[in-house]
Short mmCIF file of C-alpha atoms in Angstrom, two decimals:
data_model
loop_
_atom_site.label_atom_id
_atom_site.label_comp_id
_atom_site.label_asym_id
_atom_site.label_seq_id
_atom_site.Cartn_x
_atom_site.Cartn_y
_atom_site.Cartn_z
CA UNK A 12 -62.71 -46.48 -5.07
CA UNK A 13 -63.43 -45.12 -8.88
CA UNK A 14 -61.00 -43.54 -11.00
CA UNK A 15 -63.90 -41.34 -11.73
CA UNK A 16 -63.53 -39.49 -8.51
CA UNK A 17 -60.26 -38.54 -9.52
CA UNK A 18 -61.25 -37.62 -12.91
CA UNK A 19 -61.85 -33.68 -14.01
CA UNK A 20 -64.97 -35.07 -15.72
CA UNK A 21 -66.61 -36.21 -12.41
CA UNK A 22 -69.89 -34.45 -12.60
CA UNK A 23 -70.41 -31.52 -9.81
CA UNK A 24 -72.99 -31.73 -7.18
CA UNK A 25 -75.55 -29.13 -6.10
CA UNK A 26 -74.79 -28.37 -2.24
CA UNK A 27 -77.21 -30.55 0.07
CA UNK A 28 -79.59 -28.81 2.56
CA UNK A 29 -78.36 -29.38 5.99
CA UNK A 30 -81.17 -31.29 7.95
CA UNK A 31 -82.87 -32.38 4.72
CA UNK A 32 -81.80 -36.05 4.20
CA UNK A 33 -85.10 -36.45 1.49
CA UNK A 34 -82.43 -35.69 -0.90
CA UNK A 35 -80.19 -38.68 -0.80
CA UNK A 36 -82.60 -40.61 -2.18
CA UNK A 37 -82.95 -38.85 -5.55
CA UNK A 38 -80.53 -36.99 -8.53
CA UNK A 39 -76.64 -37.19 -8.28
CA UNK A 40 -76.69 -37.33 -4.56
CA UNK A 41 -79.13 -40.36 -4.82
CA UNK A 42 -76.42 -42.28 -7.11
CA UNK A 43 -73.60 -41.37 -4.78
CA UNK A 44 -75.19 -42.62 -2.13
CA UNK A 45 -75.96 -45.96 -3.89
CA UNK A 46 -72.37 -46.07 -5.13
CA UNK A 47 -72.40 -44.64 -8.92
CA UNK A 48 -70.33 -41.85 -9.88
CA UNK A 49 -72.04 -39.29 -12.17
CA UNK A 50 -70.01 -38.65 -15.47
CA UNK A 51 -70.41 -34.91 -17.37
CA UNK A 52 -69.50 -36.55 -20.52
CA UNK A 53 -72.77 -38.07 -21.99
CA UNK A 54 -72.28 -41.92 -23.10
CA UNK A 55 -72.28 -42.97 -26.89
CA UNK A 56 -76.13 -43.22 -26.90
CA UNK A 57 -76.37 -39.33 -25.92
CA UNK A 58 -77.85 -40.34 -22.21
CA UNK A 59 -75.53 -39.56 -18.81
CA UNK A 60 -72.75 -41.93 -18.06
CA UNK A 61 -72.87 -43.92 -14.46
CA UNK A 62 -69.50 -45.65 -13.20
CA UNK A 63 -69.52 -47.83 -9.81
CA UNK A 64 -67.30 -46.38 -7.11
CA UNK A 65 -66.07 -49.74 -7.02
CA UNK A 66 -64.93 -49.76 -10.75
CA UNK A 67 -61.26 -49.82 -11.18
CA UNK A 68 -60.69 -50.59 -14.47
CA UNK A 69 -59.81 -47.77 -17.17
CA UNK A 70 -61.95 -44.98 -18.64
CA UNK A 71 -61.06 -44.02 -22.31
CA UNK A 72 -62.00 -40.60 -21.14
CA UNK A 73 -60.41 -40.65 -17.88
CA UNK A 74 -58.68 -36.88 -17.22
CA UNK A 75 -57.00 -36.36 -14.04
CA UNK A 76 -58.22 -33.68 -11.35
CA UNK A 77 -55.53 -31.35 -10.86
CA UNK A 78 -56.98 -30.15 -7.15
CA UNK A 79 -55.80 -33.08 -4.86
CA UNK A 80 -58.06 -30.94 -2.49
CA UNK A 81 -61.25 -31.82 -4.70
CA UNK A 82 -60.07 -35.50 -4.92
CA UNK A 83 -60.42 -35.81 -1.14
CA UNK A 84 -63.07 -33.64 -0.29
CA UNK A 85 -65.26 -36.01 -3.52
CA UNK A 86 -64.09 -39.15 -1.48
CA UNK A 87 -65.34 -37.93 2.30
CA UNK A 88 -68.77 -37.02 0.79
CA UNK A 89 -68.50 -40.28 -1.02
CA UNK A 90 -68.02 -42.18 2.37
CA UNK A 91 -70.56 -40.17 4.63
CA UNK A 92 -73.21 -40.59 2.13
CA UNK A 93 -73.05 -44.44 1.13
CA UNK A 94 -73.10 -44.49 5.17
CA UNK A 95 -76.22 -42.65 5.67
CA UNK A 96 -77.91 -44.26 2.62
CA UNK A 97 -76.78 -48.00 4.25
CA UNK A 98 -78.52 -46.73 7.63
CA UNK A 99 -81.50 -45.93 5.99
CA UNK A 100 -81.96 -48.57 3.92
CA UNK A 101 -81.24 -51.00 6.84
CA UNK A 102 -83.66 -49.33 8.96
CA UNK A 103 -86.27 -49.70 6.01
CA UNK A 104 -85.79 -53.25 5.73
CA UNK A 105 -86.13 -53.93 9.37
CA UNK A 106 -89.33 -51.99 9.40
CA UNK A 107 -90.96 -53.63 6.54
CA UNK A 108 -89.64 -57.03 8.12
CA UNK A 109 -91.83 -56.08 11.04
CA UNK A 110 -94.98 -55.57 9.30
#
């Protein structure tokens, strides 16, 4: 996965609602779940910086995390929420397929 979740500069995330899955689909949690890792540092343009989790080439601004704790706990949520969001969206594209 991304350097950027082993990065100190790897945005934070608001805690998610148990039970309330409305939010994977928008914000920070949204771009997790579709595989883009949210950077604090603002790009050259002044607008927020978006990595793939796939990405493994080099960030100039690449720091590393000191917690190894935060590292792992960044990559579970990572997992469990691109496999909700793929669920979902194959779920939606069966249903549409239906109609």
């Amino acid at each position: 996965m991304a350097e950027c979740l082993r990065c100190a500069r790897c945005g934070g995330l608001e805690k998610l609602p148990k039970g309330n899955d409305g939010r994977l689909h928008i914000g920070q949690w949204g771009m997790l779940a579709r595989g883009l890792v949210y950077c604090s540092l603002s790009g050259p343009s002044g607008y927020d910086r978006f990595r793939s989790v796939e990405s493994k080439d080099e960030c100039k601004y690449f720091e590393l995390e000191p917690d190894q704790d935060l590292i792992e706990k960044r990559f579970k949520t990572v997992a469990i929420l691109r496999a909700t969001f793929n669920i979902w969206i194959t779920e939606l594209r069966n249903r549409r397929k239906k109609k």
